[in-house]
Amino acid sequence: KKLDNETITSIALDEMLSYITKNSSIQTVVFLGDDLFYNDDDFVIQFLSGLKNTRRDVSLMLKTNTLVHLPMRFTQTLMKEIKKTIPKQIITRCNHSNEVTADFIYAARTLIENGVKIVNYFESNDRVIFHTLKNQLDTIGIGCNTYFARTNY
């Protein structure tokens, strides 16, 4: 169910959790669009706790670029809550080995240690950059799926 581009408020969050609770056919919750982690810890924790308390049988996929652009966002407080929640996967997009910083590696390893599967989607035509990046990400336990953009120029 899409929330019509409105900012996610506590009311919208309650509506979303209620919808998930009432629809037992939902197996996976995918959080796309506005990055969940751009919200403060309290909101993220409210979302994760609410989901865990309403439906333990669903899995959670979070698409976020925060891991690449703001890895220090994954605080210890947030990590404790992430560890408590339902099975989860983070989908990120790291397109160059220069984006694999010490902060990125620390945040990624901490997430993995807390039970989060991380998958990187790479979008480029440059196979050399892809293989260099894939090797780096494999070393820290991040799966790397490819999407090679087709351009005509």
Short mmCIF file of C-alpha atoms in Angstrom, two decimals:
data_model
loop_
_atom_site.label_atom_id
_atom_site.label_comp_id
_atom_site.label_asym_id
_atom_site.label_seq_id
_atom_site.Cartn_x
_atom_site.Cartn_y
_atom_site.Cartn_z
CA LYS A 1 0.00 0.00 0.00
CA LYS A 2 1.41 3.37 -0.98
CA LEU A 3 1.00 6.36 1.32
CA ASP A 4 0.50 8.88 -1.53
CA ASN A 5 3.81 10.70 -1.13
CA GLU A 6 2.88 12.13 2.23
CA THR A 7 5.51 12.53 4.88
CA ILE A 8 5.39 9.55 7.17
CA THR A 9 4.01 10.71 10.46
CA SER A 10 3.13 8.69 13.53
CA ILE A 11 -0.47 8.61 12.27
CA ALA A 12 0.60 7.28 8.87
CA LEU A 13 2.89 4.79 10.59
CA ASP A 14 0.00 3.52 12.72
CA GLU A 15 -2.15 3.22 9.58
CA MET A 16 0.58 1.28 7.80
CA LEU A 17 1.14 -1.10 10.72
CA SER A 18 -2.62 -1.65 11.04
CA TYR A 19 -2.83 -2.50 7.32
CA ILE A 20 0.03 -5.00 7.65
CA THR A 21 -1.60 -6.58 10.71
CA LYS A 22 -4.98 -7.04 9.00
CA ASN A 23 -3.54 -8.53 5.80
CA SER A 24 -2.04 -11.91 6.57
CA SER A 25 -1.09 -12.40 2.92
CA ILE A 26 1.71 -9.82 3.31
CA GLN A 27 4.99 -11.72 3.61
CA THR A 28 7.53 -8.96 3.01
CA VAL A 29 7.46 -5.28 3.88
CA VAL A 30 9.57 -3.21 1.49
CA PHE A 31 10.41 0.34 2.53
CA LEU A 32 11.25 2.39 -0.59
CA GLY A 33 11.19 6.04 -1.48
CA ASP A 34 12.04 8.36 1.38
CA ASP A 35 14.88 6.79 3.26
CA LEU A 36 13.71 5.43 6.62
CA PHE A 37 17.07 6.28 8.18
CA TYR A 38 16.71 10.00 7.40
CA ASN A 39 14.24 10.05 10.30
CA ASP A 40 15.42 10.33 13.89
CA ASP A 41 16.19 7.26 16.02
CA ASP A 42 12.86 7.46 17.86
CA PHE A 43 10.85 7.23 14.64
CA VAL A 44 12.98 4.40 13.20
CA ILE A 45 12.71 2.48 16.47
CA GLN A 46 8.92 3.09 16.58
CA PHE A 47 8.63 1.68 13.05
CA LEU A 48 10.84 -1.37 13.69
CA SER A 49 9.23 -2.14 17.06
CA GLY A 50 5.74 -1.66 15.69
CA LEU A 51 6.43 -4.05 12.84
CA LYS A 52 7.97 -6.64 15.14
CA ASN A 53 5.04 -6.39 17.56
CA THR A 54 2.34 -6.67 14.88
CA ARG A 55 3.72 -9.37 12.59
CA ARG A 56 6.70 -11.55 13.45
CA ASP A 57 6.18 -13.66 10.32
CA VAL A 58 7.03 -10.95 7.77
CA SER A 59 10.47 -10.08 6.48
CA LEU A 60 11.66 -6.52 6.04
CA MET A 61 13.55 -5.02 3.10
CA LEU A 62 14.86 -1.48 3.47
CA LYS A 63 16.22 0.36 0.48
CA THR A 64 18.69 2.92 1.73
CA ASN A 65 21.61 4.92 0.46
CA THR A 66 22.38 6.02 4.01
CA LEU A 67 24.92 3.22 4.31
CA VAL A 68 26.95 4.81 1.50
CA HIS A 69 26.28 8.52 2.08
CA LEU A 70 25.87 8.73 5.86
CA PRO A 71 27.19 5.48 7.41
CA MET A 72 27.64 7.06 10.85
CA ARG A 73 23.81 7.24 11.00
CA PHE A 74 23.82 3.62 12.18
CA THR A 75 24.36 4.37 15.87
CA GLN A 76 24.74 1.79 18.65
CA THR A 77 21.23 2.68 19.87
CA LEU A 78 19.82 1.99 16.44
CA MET A 79 21.85 -1.22 16.10
CA LYS A 80 20.35 -2.62 19.33
CA GLU A 81 16.85 -2.07 17.97
CA ILE A 82 17.69 -3.43 14.52
CA LYS A 83 19.03 -6.60 16.13
CA LYS A 84 15.71 -7.15 17.97
CA THR A 85 13.51 -6.87 14.88
CA ILE A 86 12.24 -9.34 12.34
CA PRO A 87 14.42 -10.84 9.55
CA LYS A 88 15.74 -7.97 7.52
CA GLN A 89 17.68 -7.02 4.45
CA ILE A 90 19.15 -3.70 3.43
CA ILE A 91 19.42 -2.87 -0.23
CA THR A 92 21.96 -0.18 -0.98
CA ARG A 93 23.70 1.19 -4.04
CA CYS A 94 27.44 1.68 -3.90
CA ASN A 95 28.73 2.36 -7.42
CA HIS A 96 32.46 2.92 -6.95
CA SER A 97 35.20 1.55 -4.75
CA ASN A 98 35.87 5.13 -3.51
CA GLU A 99 32.52 4.92 -1.69
CA VAL A 100 33.78 2.02 0.41
CA THR A 101 35.15 4.19 3.22
CA ALA A 102 36.24 3.14 6.71
CA ASP A 103 32.89 4.43 8.06
CA PHE A 104 31.00 2.43 5.42
CA ILE A 105 32.94 -0.75 6.30
CA TYR A 106 32.36 -0.25 10.04
CA ALA A 107 28.62 0.36 9.59
CA ALA A 108 28.24 -2.56 7.17
CA ARG A 109 30.09 -5.00 9.41
CA THR A 110 28.08 -3.87 12.44
CA LEU A 111 24.81 -4.35 10.55
CA ILE A 112 25.89 -7.80 9.38
CA GLU A 113 26.90 -8.76 12.95
CA ASN A 114 23.40 -7.70 14.03
CA GLY A 115 21.71 -10.06 11.59
CA VAL A 116 21.16 -7.77 8.63
CA LYS A 117 21.77 -9.10 5.13
CA ILE A 118 23.14 -6.34 2.89
CA VAL A 119 22.82 -6.45 -0.88
CA ASN A 120 24.41 -3.87 -3.12
CA TYR A 121 22.95 -3.04 -6.52
CA PHE A 122 25.59 -1.77 -8.89
CA GLU A 123 24.50 0.28 -11.87
CA SER A 124 27.10 0.96 -14.54
CA ASN A 125 28.54 -0.20 -17.84
CA ASP A 126 32.07 -0.37 -16.46
CA ARG A 127 32.85 -3.99 -15.70
CA VAL A 128 36.34 -3.21 -14.35
CA ILE A 129 34.90 -0.89 -11.69
CA PHE A 130 32.23 -3.49 -10.94
CA HIS A 131 34.73 -6.31 -10.35
CA THR A 132 36.95 -4.10 -8.15
CA LEU A 133 33.92 -3.03 -6.11
CA LYS A 134 32.51 -6.57 -5.94
CA ASN A 135 35.81 -7.88 -4.55
CA GLN A 136 35.82 -5.17 -1.86
CA LEU A 137 32.21 -5.84 -0.87
CA ASP A 138 32.69 -9.63 -0.86
CA THR A 139 35.51 -9.15 1.66
CA ILE A 140 33.13 -7.52 4.15
CA GLY A 141 30.23 -9.89 3.49
CA ILE A 142 28.03 -7.77 1.23
CA GLY A 143 26.40 -9.47 -1.71
CA CYS A 144 26.66 -7.55 -4.96
CA ASN A 145 24.00 -7.86 -7.64
CA THR A 146 24.58 -6.15 -10.94
CA TYR A 147 22.49 -4.02 -13.13
CA PHE A 148 24.46 -2.89 -16.14
CA ALA A 149 22.85 0.20 -17.61
CA ARG A 150 22.61 0.23 -21.36
CA THR A 151 23.49 3.55 -22.86
CA ASN A 152 23.84 4.57 -26.47
CA TYR A 153 26.35 7.32 -26.87
#
